[in-house]
XYZ file of C-alpha atoms in Angstrom:
776
model
C 24.844 -39.592 8.339
C 27.716 -37.615 9.853
C 27.226 -34.294 11.638
C 28.891 -32.460 8.769
C 26.457 -33.878 6.244
C 23.135 -32.720 7.681
C 21.418 -29.541 8.840
C 21.437 -29.169 12.638
C 18.206 -30.473 14.127
C 15.859 -27.772 15.464
C 15.165 -29.961 18.440
C 18.784 -30.286 19.498
C 19.918 -28.266 22.507
C 23.290 -26.544 22.907
C 25.908 -27.941 25.186
C 25.542 -24.917 27.472
C 22.048 -26.159 28.396
C 23.639 -28.481 30.982
C 24.127 -25.657 33.470
C 23.069 -25.988 37.103
C 19.253 -26.293 37.335
C 18.569 -23.143 39.321
C 21.011 -20.984 37.382
C 19.777 -22.442 34.104
C 16.153 -21.781 35.007
C 16.804 -18.186 35.945
C 18.803 -17.476 32.826
C 16.228 -19.072 30.540
C 13.359 -17.143 32.072
C 15.262 -13.918 31.678
C 16.406 -14.756 28.179
C 13.148 -16.189 26.852
C 10.747 -13.551 28.165
C 9.386 -11.625 25.194
C 8.891 -7.902 25.644
C 5.909 -6.347 23.830
C 5.820 -4.242 20.702
C 6.173 -0.590 21.544
C 4.724 2.545 20.071
C 6.930 5.279 18.721
C 6.825 7.107 21.995
C 7.299 4.118 24.257
C 10.469 2.689 25.691
C 12.836 1.474 23.015
C 13.603 -1.647 24.961
C 10.493 -3.481 23.837
C 10.714 -6.451 21.516
C 8.566 -8.334 19.031
C 5.438 -10.126 20.261
C 2.111 -11.263 18.907
C 0.395 -11.121 22.241
C 1.259 -14.574 23.544
C 2.224 -14.804 27.189
C 3.915 -18.162 26.731
C 7.649 -18.663 26.701
C 9.423 -18.353 23.394
C 12.424 -20.434 22.554
C 15.640 -18.701 21.668
C 17.708 -19.516 18.613
C 19.784 -21.861 20.760
C 16.759 -24.037 21.462
C 15.598 -24.000 17.827
C 18.848 -25.047 16.206
C 21.682 -27.052 17.696
C 25.044 -25.516 18.342
C 27.621 -26.407 15.758
C 30.188 -27.770 18.163
C 32.737 -29.149 15.798
C 35.355 -26.823 14.431
C 35.354 -26.346 10.667
C 38.487 -27.398 8.928
C 39.850 -25.079 6.302
C 43.138 -23.970 4.803
C 43.251 -21.015 7.160
C 42.439 -23.210 10.222
C 39.369 -21.109 10.934
C 37.207 -22.349 13.774
C 33.733 -21.640 15.033
C 33.404 -19.814 18.363
C 33.816 -22.026 21.375
C 30.483 -20.912 22.844
C 27.555 -20.629 20.424
C 24.788 -19.275 22.632
C 22.122 -16.796 21.602
C 22.767 -13.608 23.574
C 20.894 -13.178 26.814
C 18.204 -10.571 26.388
C 19.745 -8.339 29.021
C 22.928 -8.087 26.978
C 21.164 -6.937 23.844
C 21.024 -3.211 23.383
C 17.667 -1.395 23.523
C 15.384 -2.371 20.687
C 13.677 0.202 18.455
C 9.949 0.513 17.847
C 8.920 -2.176 15.406
C 6.565 0.147 13.556
C 5.458 3.728 13.732
C 1.793 3.819 14.702
C -0.173 4.705 11.584
C -2.320 6.860 13.829
C 0.465 9.393 14.163
C -0.212 12.574 12.231
C 3.342 12.760 10.948
C 5.549 9.969 9.706
C 9.296 10.135 10.121
C 11.039 10.282 6.765
C 14.080 8.093 6.421
C 15.778 11.000 4.728
C 14.988 13.389 7.552
C 17.058 11.788 10.295
C 19.105 14.312 12.180
C 22.830 13.903 12.456
C 22.342 12.933 16.110
C 20.201 9.970 15.037
C 22.647 8.674 12.491
C 24.503 5.550 13.538
C 27.921 6.270 14.997
C 30.705 5.375 12.620
C 32.520 2.563 14.359
C 35.968 1.420 13.313
C 35.598 -1.464 10.897
C 37.493 -4.645 11.832
C 40.298 -5.798 9.626
C 38.773 -8.161 7.099
C 40.267 -11.482 6.054
C 41.935 -11.621 2.673
C 39.417 -11.844 -0.154
C 39.370 -15.561 -1.070
C 38.291 -15.311 -4.700
C 37.201 -12.790 -7.261
C 33.989 -13.182 -9.234
C 36.016 -14.345 -12.233
C 37.812 -16.977 -10.102
C 34.486 -18.242 -8.773
C 32.941 -18.506 -12.231
C 36.009 -20.378 -13.534
C 35.713 -22.867 -10.652
C 32.048 -23.428 -11.484
C 32.897 -23.996 -15.151
C 35.589 -26.556 -14.219
C 32.993 -28.554 -12.299
C 31.120 -29.214 -15.552
C 34.104 -31.102 -16.964
C 35.680 -32.585 -13.822
C 32.664 -33.095 -11.577
C 34.861 -32.043 -8.631
C 33.057 -29.550 -6.384
C 35.880 -29.159 -3.833
C 36.982 -25.659 -4.895
C 33.382 -24.413 -4.975
C 32.640 -26.117 -1.647
C 35.657 -24.465 -0.018
C 34.525 -21.074 -1.311
C 31.054 -21.413 0.210
C 32.482 -22.877 3.418
C 34.825 -19.927 3.834
C 32.521 -17.132 2.644
C 29.494 -17.915 4.813
C 31.485 -18.809 7.919
C 31.158 -15.350 9.470
C 30.181 -11.751 8.868
C 33.818 -10.672 8.279
C 34.207 -13.422 5.669
C 31.034 -12.277 3.888
C 32.449 -8.775 3.698
C 35.838 -10.054 2.553
C 34.185 -11.923 -0.308
C 31.610 -9.398 -1.495
C 32.896 -5.973 -0.505
C 34.107 -4.008 -3.515
C 37.165 -2.787 -1.656
C 38.082 -4.419 1.648
C 40.122 -1.385 2.709
C 37.310 1.140 2.125
C 34.721 1.847 4.823
C 31.661 2.573 2.615
C 29.812 4.351 5.420
C 27.274 6.144 3.209
C 23.630 5.351 2.598
C 24.044 5.739 -1.152
C 26.594 2.962 -1.634
C 26.508 -0.299 0.268
C 29.983 -1.123 -1.043
C 28.780 -4.601 -2.056
C 29.619 -6.231 -5.370
C 25.979 -6.961 -6.241
C 26.767 -8.916 -9.399
C 29.044 -11.232 -7.429
C 26.356 -11.789 -4.756
C 23.794 -12.609 -7.448
C 26.161 -15.022 -9.200
C 26.968 -16.852 -5.962
C 23.297 -17.211 -4.992
C 22.185 -18.206 -8.492
C 24.811 -20.970 -8.471
C 24.050 -22.084 -4.897
C 20.700 -23.705 -5.678
C 22.369 -25.906 -8.328
C 25.117 -27.211 -6.027
C 25.062 -30.558 -4.163
C 23.139 -30.751 -0.898
C 26.273 -30.859 1.259
C 27.341 -27.430 -0.041
C 23.894 -25.989 0.630
C 23.957 -27.401 4.149
C 27.427 -25.963 4.673
C 26.085 -22.503 3.840
C 23.204 -22.892 6.309
C 25.610 -24.016 9.026
C 27.748 -20.960 8.401
C 24.711 -18.684 8.687
C 23.758 -20.372 11.965
C 27.276 -19.753 13.264
C 27.119 -16.102 12.304
C 23.700 -15.495 13.862
C 24.557 -17.347 17.078
C 27.571 -15.188 17.855
C 26.965 -12.822 20.736
C 26.874 -9.207 19.597
C 27.386 -6.292 21.939
C 26.926 -2.610 21.224
C 25.997 -0.994 17.918
C 26.453 -2.870 14.682
C 29.214 -1.867 12.312
C 28.465 -1.143 8.664
C 30.113 -4.495 7.853
C 27.487 -6.177 10.025
C 24.725 -4.376 8.125
C 26.294 -5.475 4.849
C 26.259 -9.071 6.080
C 22.557 -8.854 6.985
C 21.860 -7.271 3.600
C 23.649 -10.134 1.817
C 22.134 -12.943 3.900
C 18.601 -11.635 3.416
C 18.932 -12.280 -0.321
C 19.713 -15.989 0.155
C 17.275 -17.970 -2.052
C 17.530 -20.965 0.292
C 15.024 -19.168 2.508
C 12.288 -19.992 0.019
C 12.327 -23.497 1.509
C 10.248 -24.027 4.643
C 12.965 -26.274 6.100
C 15.121 -23.149 6.536
C 12.414 -21.025 8.183
C 13.799 -21.370 11.708
C 17.098 -19.862 10.546
C 15.307 -17.287 8.386
C 13.132 -16.208 11.320
C 16.167 -15.467 13.481
C 17.817 -13.527 10.689
C 14.647 -11.444 10.355
C 14.484 -10.917 14.097
C 18.031 -9.606 14.264
C 17.354 -7.227 11.358
C 14.022 -6.102 12.833
C 15.636 -5.214 16.176
C 18.400 -3.056 14.733
C 18.335 0.586 15.768
C 16.527 3.066 13.553
C 19.742 4.553 12.194
C 20.821 1.101 10.971
C 17.426 0.638 9.343
C 18.046 3.972 7.639
C 21.078 2.502 5.878
C 19.339 -0.740 4.951
C 16.359 1.104 3.449
C 18.594 3.101 1.119
C 20.541 0.005 0.162
C 17.315 -1.878 -0.568
C 16.169 0.785 -3.005
C 19.332 0.212 -5.091
C 18.442 -3.432 -5.738
C 17.209 -4.474 -9.161
C 13.467 -4.830 -9.567
C 13.813 -8.604 -9.889
C 15.852 -9.060 -6.670
C 13.696 -6.570 -4.751
C 10.503 -8.380 -5.741
C 12.035 -11.714 -4.742
C 12.724 -10.349 -1.245
C 9.136 -9.122 -0.899
C 7.594 -12.354 -2.198
C 9.811 -14.459 0.097
C 8.673 -12.501 3.162
C 5.012 -12.626 2.154
C 5.287 -16.396 1.653
C 6.972 -16.744 5.050
C 4.056 -14.929 6.737
C 1.435 -16.913 4.803
C 2.946 -20.304 5.615
C 3.396 -19.402 9.272
C -0.304 -18.450 9.430
C -1.511 -21.457 7.428
C 1.246 -24.111 7.341
C 0.783 -26.972 4.897
C 2.624 -29.193 7.385
C 2.260 -27.744 10.902
C 4.780 -30.217 12.266
C 7.525 -28.453 10.239
C 7.435 -25.430 12.540
C 7.699 -24.894 16.279
C 4.368 -24.315 18.084
C 2.984 -20.827 17.432
C 3.213 -19.992 21.145
C 6.979 -20.480 20.991
C 7.579 -18.416 17.880
C 4.986 -15.662 18.126
C 7.687 -13.179 17.094
C 8.139 -14.680 13.621
C 5.374 -12.724 11.912
C 6.112 -9.369 13.657
C 9.775 -9.691 12.669
C 8.929 -10.427 9.032
C 6.400 -7.584 8.980
C 9.000 -5.147 10.270
C 11.489 -6.115 7.559
C 8.697 -5.816 4.986
C 8.079 -2.307 6.315
C 11.704 -1.427 5.543
C 11.259 -2.693 1.987
C 7.995 -0.791 1.632
C 9.701 2.401 2.768
C 12.502 1.798 0.258
C 9.956 1.244 -2.498
C 8.212 4.541 -1.682
C 11.517 6.422 -1.891
C 11.983 5.466 -5.544
C 10.083 7.273 -8.308
C 8.658 5.375 -10.012
C 8.551 2.625 -7.367
C 10.517 -0.559 -7.945
C 7.293 -2.578 -7.752
C 3.607 -1.533 -7.560
C 2.282 -1.021 -4.028
C -0.215 -3.855 -4.633
C 2.716 -6.302 -4.791
C 3.017 -5.894 -1.015
C -0.540 -7.178 -0.520
C -0.790 -10.544 1.226
C -4.013 -12.163 0.017
C -3.724 -14.775 2.776
C -4.808 -12.090 5.231
C -8.205 -11.979 3.509
C -8.888 -15.296 5.283
C -8.096 -14.285 8.867
C -10.356 -12.483 11.333
C -9.716 -8.959 10.099
C -12.042 -7.309 12.579
C -10.147 -8.928 15.447
C -6.939 -7.482 13.979
C -8.644 -4.096 13.643
C -10.014 -4.106 17.192
C -6.644 -5.206 18.573
C -5.041 -2.277 16.790
C -7.777 0.059 18.014
C -7.360 -1.091 21.599
C -3.597 -1.460 21.869
C -2.054 0.477 19.007
C 1.622 -0.489 18.943
C 2.055 -0.688 22.668
C 1.223 -4.271 23.631
C 0.050 -6.601 20.906
C 0.870 -7.171 17.276
C -1.754 -6.483 14.623
C -1.455 -6.494 10.842
C -3.169 -3.094 10.958
C 0.167 -1.740 12.195
C 1.453 -2.636 8.726
C -1.496 -1.685 6.491
C 0.529 -1.969 3.272
C 0.220 -5.792 3.466
C -3.588 -5.684 3.699
C -5.296 -5.812 0.300
C -7.793 -3.161 -0.752
C -10.516 -5.852 -0.730
C -9.692 -6.675 2.900
C -9.577 -2.973 3.830
C -12.974 -2.496 2.227
C -14.347 -5.293 4.442
C -12.887 -3.589 7.523
C -14.349 -0.214 6.527
C -17.756 -1.700 5.659
C -18.032 -3.686 8.884
C -16.832 -0.735 10.903
C -19.427 1.456 9.191
C -22.133 -1.186 9.681
C -21.350 -1.308 13.377
C -21.607 2.485 13.529
C -24.880 2.385 11.530
C -26.342 -0.270 13.837
C -25.209 1.640 16.933
C -26.808 4.887 15.750
C -29.997 3.128 14.609
C -30.240 1.286 17.942
C -29.852 4.548 19.840
C -32.649 6.112 17.771
C -34.881 3.139 18.596
C -34.080 3.343 22.300
C -34.837 7.074 22.322
C -38.239 6.465 20.709
C -39.148 3.731 23.166
C -37.984 5.771 26.166
C -40.324 8.579 25.094
C -43.173 6.032 24.769
C -43.395 6.681 21.043
C -44.169 4.061 18.454
C -41.014 2.893 16.660
C -40.913 3.541 12.935
C -38.722 1.453 10.659
C -37.828 4.602 8.731
C -35.781 5.780 11.698
C -33.256 3.070 10.879
C -32.367 4.711 7.543
C -31.093 7.966 6.098
C -34.209 8.782 4.105
C -33.720 11.288 1.290
C -36.812 12.841 -0.354
C -35.846 15.012 -3.312
C -37.435 16.579 -6.378
C -35.789 15.942 -9.712
C -36.276 19.593 -10.646
C -34.450 20.827 -7.513
C -32.019 17.977 -7.067
C -28.968 19.827 -5.681
C -30.815 22.211 -3.341
C -33.128 19.498 -1.998
C -30.228 17.102 -1.439
C -28.252 19.792 0.374
C -31.218 20.673 2.583
C -31.940 17.029 3.409
C -28.339 16.187 4.254
C -27.969 19.320 6.379
C -31.200 18.617 8.270
C -30.359 14.938 8.797
C -26.701 15.360 9.659
C -27.041 13.010 12.633
C -28.296 10.208 10.353
C -25.467 10.217 7.797
C -24.121 6.882 9.011
C -27.427 5.090 8.561
C -28.294 3.043 5.491
C -29.238 5.366 2.609
C -32.694 5.225 0.974
C -33.819 7.680 -1.704
C -37.334 8.692 -2.792
C -38.097 10.977 -5.731
C -41.099 13.152 -4.845
C -44.181 12.316 -6.902
C -42.841 8.939 -8.051
C -43.998 5.578 -6.791
C -41.344 3.007 -6.114
C -39.358 1.313 -3.399
C -35.615 1.915 -3.256
C -33.930 -1.469 -3.588
C -30.645 0.144 -4.607
C -31.553 1.423 -8.056
C -32.978 4.758 -6.901
C -29.970 5.361 -4.656
C -27.584 4.810 -7.548
C -29.687 7.018 -9.832
C -29.608 9.792 -7.232
C -25.811 9.596 -7.091
C -25.473 9.561 -10.891
C -27.812 12.511 -11.474
C -26.369 14.588 -8.643
C -22.739 14.012 -9.624
C -23.498 14.759 -13.269
C -25.190 18.048 -12.364
C -22.629 19.243 -9.826
C -19.674 18.536 -12.085
C -21.217 20.172 -15.145
C -18.982 23.076 -16.301
C -21.947 25.485 -16.209
C -22.340 24.872 -12.498
C -18.953 26.479 -11.847
C -17.830 24.408 -8.852
C -15.217 22.402 -10.714
C -13.039 23.013 -13.737
C -12.540 20.195 -16.227
C -9.010 19.954 -17.636
C -9.095 18.277 -21.037
C -5.346 17.605 -21.102
C -5.517 15.458 -17.967
C -9.155 14.289 -18.216
C -9.874 15.305 -14.649
C -11.775 17.850 -12.576
C -10.237 20.305 -10.133
C -11.684 22.750 -7.645
C -12.613 26.180 -8.926
C -10.679 28.900 -7.129
C -13.516 31.428 -7.446
C -14.315 33.005 -4.119
C -17.882 32.787 -2.823
C -19.833 33.403 0.374
C -21.012 29.833 0.917
C -19.019 26.680 0.354
C -21.775 24.293 1.478
C -22.074 22.685 -1.946
C -18.427 21.590 -1.746
C -19.334 20.019 1.591
C -22.188 18.257 -0.213
C -19.736 16.701 -2.706
C -17.600 15.473 0.204
C -20.663 13.946 1.856
C -21.614 12.271 -1.427
C -18.183 10.666 -1.683
C -18.404 9.500 1.925
C -21.894 8.077 1.410
C -20.687 6.282 -1.720
C -17.911 4.552 0.261
C -20.339 3.696 3.094
C -23.017 2.376 0.748
C -20.666 0.626 -1.732
C -21.577 2.857 -4.687
C -18.961 3.448 -7.403
C -18.979 7.097 -8.541
C -18.036 8.375 -11.980
C -15.744 11.103 -10.630
C -12.393 12.102 -12.104
C -10.245 13.741 -9.458
C -6.418 13.675 -9.733
C -4.459 11.508 -7.268
C -3.319 14.498 -5.183
C -6.983 15.142 -4.272
C -7.029 11.884 -2.307
C -3.665 12.699 -0.767
C -5.162 15.967 0.487
C -8.265 14.116 1.687
C -6.052 12.084 4.055
C -4.198 15.154 5.361
C -4.794 14.362 8.156
C -6.729 11.050 8.036
C -8.538 11.927 11.275
C -10.308 15.261 11.676
C -8.346 17.332 14.222
C -10.198 18.321 17.396
C -8.899 21.887 17.102
C -11.008 23.647 14.459
C -8.133 26.066 13.807
C -5.853 23.274 12.586
C -5.477 23.453 8.784
C -6.907 20.490 6.874
C -6.427 19.286 3.332
C -2.913 20.711 3.117
C -0.195 18.379 1.871
C 3.215 18.666 0.270
C 2.875 18.980 -3.499
C 5.364 18.753 -6.356
C 5.499 19.292 -10.103
C 4.404 15.651 -10.451
C 1.145 16.501 -8.663
C 0.620 19.570 -10.839
C 1.360 17.531 -13.960
C -1.605 15.278 -13.156
C -3.920 18.305 -13.420
C -2.230 20.929 -15.601
C 0.481 19.136 -17.590
C 1.349 22.121 -19.782
C 1.893 24.441 -16.824
C 3.928 21.753 -15.020
C 6.081 21.363 -18.129
C 6.631 25.125 -18.282
C 7.736 25.253 -14.645
C 10.091 22.324 -15.216
C 11.573 24.221 -18.155
C 12.099 27.219 -15.886
C 13.980 25.045 -13.370
C 16.291 23.653 -16.046
C 16.775 26.919 -17.969
C 20.485 27.616 -18.446
C 20.245 31.312 -19.269
C 19.604 34.335 -17.050
C 16.154 33.724 -15.548
C 15.682 37.243 -14.182
C 16.465 39.006 -17.472
C 14.818 36.527 -19.839
C 11.596 35.741 -17.952
C 11.120 39.017 -16.095
C 8.826 37.428 -13.491
C 8.157 38.196 -9.840
C 6.792 36.176 -6.934
C 3.280 37.026 -8.022
C 0.557 35.080 -9.878
C -2.513 36.230 -11.771
C -5.929 34.569 -11.954
C -9.103 35.431 -13.792
C -12.233 35.486 -11.637
C -15.548 36.319 -13.302
C -13.785 38.237 -16.064
C -11.543 40.201 -13.698
C -7.772 39.583 -13.504
C -6.614 39.415 -9.883
C -3.043 39.213 -8.612
C -1.763 37.312 -5.595
C 1.657 37.502 -3.946
C 3.309 34.146 -3.343
C 5.158 35.642 -0.378
C 5.080 39.020 1.397
C 6.185 41.721 -1.046
C 6.273 39.121 -3.820
C 5.377 41.653 -6.517
C 8.737 43.343 -5.873
C 10.876 40.178 -5.675
C 12.253 39.070 -9.073
C 12.566 35.380 -9.940
C 16.255 34.572 -10.399
C 18.439 31.540 -11.018
C 19.040 31.395 -7.284
C 15.415 31.535 -6.052
C 13.513 29.837 -8.907
C 13.087 26.573 -6.980
C 11.365 28.510 -4.206
C 9.186 30.294 -6.775
C 8.076 27.037 -8.412
C 7.311 25.407 -5.058
C 5.295 28.417 -3.845
C 3.451 28.592 -7.171
C 2.435 24.913 -7.014
C 1.472 25.239 -3.346
C -0.685 28.261 -4.204
C -2.506 26.456 -7.021
C -3.100 23.153 -5.226
C -3.415 24.259 -1.602
C -3.855 27.931 -0.774
C -6.055 29.205 -3.626
C -8.684 26.505 -3.013
C -8.296 26.115 0.754
C -11.872 27.031 1.739
C -13.392 24.953 -1.043
C -11.320 21.887 -0.189
C -11.763 22.310 3.581
C -15.558 22.172 3.110
C -15.124 19.107 0.879
C -12.802 17.503 3.478
C -15.204 18.056 6.379
C -18.111 16.734 4.289
C -16.294 13.489 3.489
C -15.121 12.939 7.054
C -18.566 13.720 8.501
C -19.578 10.378 6.998
C -16.290 8.449 7.001
C -14.938 9.479 10.394
C -13.243 6.163 11.130
C -9.808 5.028 12.194
C -10.045 2.535 9.339
C -9.262 5.411 6.957
C -5.748 5.489 8.381
C -5.132 2.093 6.825
C -5.576 3.506 3.324
C -3.171 4.948 0.802
C -4.505 7.848 -1.315
C -4.658 5.501 -4.327
C -6.822 3.116 -2.324
C -9.284 5.851 -1.357
C -9.645 6.629 -5.057
C -10.376 2.969 -5.819
C -12.993 2.813 -3.049
C -14.734 5.916 -4.413
C -14.320 5.443 -8.171
C -13.424 1.783 -8.594
C -10.413 0.197 -10.256
C -9.420 0.967 -13.870
C -8.291 -2.647 -14.407
C -10.882 -4.448 -16.544
C -11.269 -8.217 -16.782
C -13.993 -8.900 -19.336
C -13.581 -12.677 -18.964
C -14.491 -12.292 -15.274
C -17.498 -10.204 -16.306
C -18.564 -12.950 -18.702
C -18.352 -15.574 -15.938
C -20.469 -13.543 -13.499
C -23.107 -12.165 -15.909
C -26.763 -13.039 -15.238
C -29.320 -13.487 -18.034
C -32.996 -12.657 -18.305
C -34.775 -14.087 -21.379
C -31.497 -15.428 -22.698
C -29.350 -18.428 -21.852
C -25.581 -18.142 -21.958
C -25.532 -20.710 -24.784
C -27.906 -18.701 -27.034
C -26.451 -17.601 -30.343
C -26.976 -13.870 -29.643
C -25.104 -14.155 -26.330
C -22.241 -16.060 -27.962
C -22.049 -13.344 -30.637
C -22.079 -10.677 -27.905
C -19.125 -12.095 -25.973
C -17.121 -12.817 -29.135
C -17.525 -9.148 -30.057
C -16.890 -7.704 -26.562
C -13.818 -9.828 -25.819
C -12.378 -8.700 -29.149
C -12.974 -5.009 -28.424
C -9.976 -2.760 -27.737
C -9.764 -1.409 -24.176
C -11.388 1.948 -24.999
C -14.528 0.260 -26.393
C -14.692 -2.121 -23.431
C -14.625 0.906 -21.136
C -17.381 2.570 -23.163
C -19.525 -0.557 -22.832
C -19.003 -0.585 -19.069
C -19.823 3.122 -18.822
C -22.908 2.664 -21.025
C -24.329 -0.105 -18.839
C -23.216 0.901 -15.322
C -22.590 4.654 -15.439
C -18.859 4.207 -14.789
C -15.971 2.690 -16.729
C -14.356 1.414 -13.544
C -14.717 -1.791 -11.577
C -15.755 -2.071 -7.896
C -13.182 -3.204 -5.374
C -14.702 -6.686 -5.257
C -14.159 -7.136 -8.985
C -16.519 -7.671 -11.900
C -18.693 -10.054 -9.872
C -19.747 -7.147 -7.627
C -21.318 -5.362 -10.619
C -24.235 -7.833 -10.760
C -24.228 -7.291 -14.516
C -27.346 -8.545 -16.326
C -28.202 -8.991 -20.008
C -31.951 -8.977 -20.712
C -33.733 -9.909 -23.919
C -35.371 -6.912 -25.566
C -38.257 -8.196 -27.664
C -38.062 -5.398 -30.209
C -36.996 -5.003 -33.789
C -33.401 -5.937 -34.519
C -33.102 -2.510 -36.163
C -33.097 -0.974 -32.671
C -29.938 -0.153 -30.762
C -29.223 -1.766 -27.371
C -30.402 0.209 -24.338
C -29.151 0.182 -20.734
C -30.629 0.645 -17.263
C -27.547 2.060 -15.540
C -29.217 2.043 -12.142
C -29.404 -1.751 -12.303
C -26.285 -2.464 -14.422
C -28.585 -3.979 -17.025
C -28.110 -4.221 -20.804
C -31.213 -4.807 -22.932
C -30.170 -6.575 -26.117
C -32.426 -7.284 -29.114
C -31.990 -10.798 -30.630
C -29.646 -9.801 -33.445
C -29.307 -12.482 -36.129
C -25.665 -11.961 -37.059
C -22.432 -11.092 -35.283
C -21.777 -8.267 -37.770
C -25.164 -6.650 -37.078
C -24.713 -6.978 -33.292
C -21.212 -5.462 -33.396
C -22.350 -2.519 -35.539
C -25.374 -1.700 -33.366
C -23.454 -2.160 -30.114
C -20.618 0.174 -31.161
C -23.100 2.848 -32.262
C -24.979 2.562 -28.975
C -22.021 2.714 -26.596
C -20.189 5.411 -28.589
C -23.084 7.874 -28.789
C -24.834 7.464 -25.459
C -23.590 10.667 -23.767
C -26.500 13.064 -23.379
C -29.217 10.483 -24.123
C -30.313 10.630 -20.494
C -30.734 7.874 -17.944
C -33.157 5.004 -18.161
């Protein structure tokens, strides 16, 4: 096969490799040495590494130089010297990822003007070869003539260089398009060209890959122009990179994008967010597949040895981080955050990744914990559980050593957090016990109800959680207000002398995460955002905690009517001051007394106007969700973190904390059927077949009621339905009886109903009227 008809071999070396031995050796050592990943505060000259000390081949040693000049109508030719730039000639590289341990994260929108990329003069672009209409007409002609020459020439010309890419796809070759809001790219044309590419003959596809190799091999000096960024943006969308045979080229494209300066990333992020959902998701899935196949290749011989391409995964992770940032900038997001999860990572040594991150941060070695958005909630739960187990074991071991050193007899009870409470004084006893045993909070929890025989094998612990949560969140208790419009609880703003019971609720949530208990709590999402503000308790006790930026969207999740009213105020077209007659002052009822609070100094004398209404709304929301409940939430925050004080929390999104505490709302009743255990029944018994026919046919609200009836919560643990250990037991009673449930053991007791109709009727009555029946 001729050179023009095949992809350059990865093993081939460029002609420049024939340099003098000593000079060649020195240059290669300098060029191939991989600098480490840097933290945000470290030198910006660090590169991408996964911790390997071995040499890493450059692009020139992975793909052969394309030495022959390409023939075209314009007599274009490839550069005479196609050598990957020596590392010393490449400008300083940016941090590959902000350390998630930093208290503040730099917003892509908040870059100062000094950080923005300098606007360089754009080179004169070649004449645009074809319009989209011309291209589509050429493709149509192929169907009748079978002659691909015109299409081949288009691809040959377009992908020959970065200027040619811009000439083909830029909306207006004479315009600079130096703004973040408009990439200046004809997206429809790009999509049409790529959609057609995969259906073209192999020689055309190879021509495109050769052109990309040419472009990436050219030596770049100084900052990139916006045309260069446009070229990267276009090339990244190439569907050919789904094929593992193109991964060497794809890896070098990712590396060049990953090592752009932060200001260039700023532009790319905003361009990414303008992509369609379909194209955006394709980019994410392609990168996740690239990482998965590099970790676990189906054919290892397809790729260079891992020691020589240790930068592949860090580069891909960095580009994924740009896409994740773009996704977070869009409301609603282009794709759900769970679409960034890479389930392949569930099968690697996660604790090694975690300890690497703990030890090195971003300064020396790569860890997936630097990019927590790719780690699934199931994997994060494993990290948190193992981290907590290690802390539990460490504390229990220390207690044992202390006993032995004092020549005292060891007691197995010292290895547990033992709670002894009376049912009649549940809240006060629990508070006293947890306060007295503060040093034992990270030990395994065991609960005993005074005056009752029984060994806690998990059922008593769950019952304690259920009873305590139900009592604390009861409206008569006054700690939390239930909002019927949003079906959630929020902190009462009533002032009191002691906020210890709010601390108790925080401890309960922390213990639930530590002991893998799913709680039936309904807090709005912003509660979990506040709980991670900051994710690590500050050493300075005067530092505010639980304070986060809040918007009308956050308020809408709690008080939708009030949020709607404030939105109406913002969009009101009349005279706000005259028509609303409001000031920067709010009123709240506390124990029957109306109290007023100024939103700013002298707020009672400052009218709300068309000019300052945005400030008024923001201060009002901040008062309701932050300032008016600060002491209550601070106690709650410190309670939670007294149990869950772990760096692993920094890996979590607020939504993921909610799932760890309350479980997932996504039900899969088929999975529940597969994992259900039976006592007195077999899964082939007629009653059981009737049961599943009825349950699988239930609407979602009845399925949730069934789950709540049998487990105490209508949500699913992080591990899925299998983690419920759901059991159906035969209840040898009259078939006139309703089903009963032991929520502490996730057990449903089902009489042997003789017909599906009778079972369905009794089951619906039971699960729809169980509230207030008490716990079994």
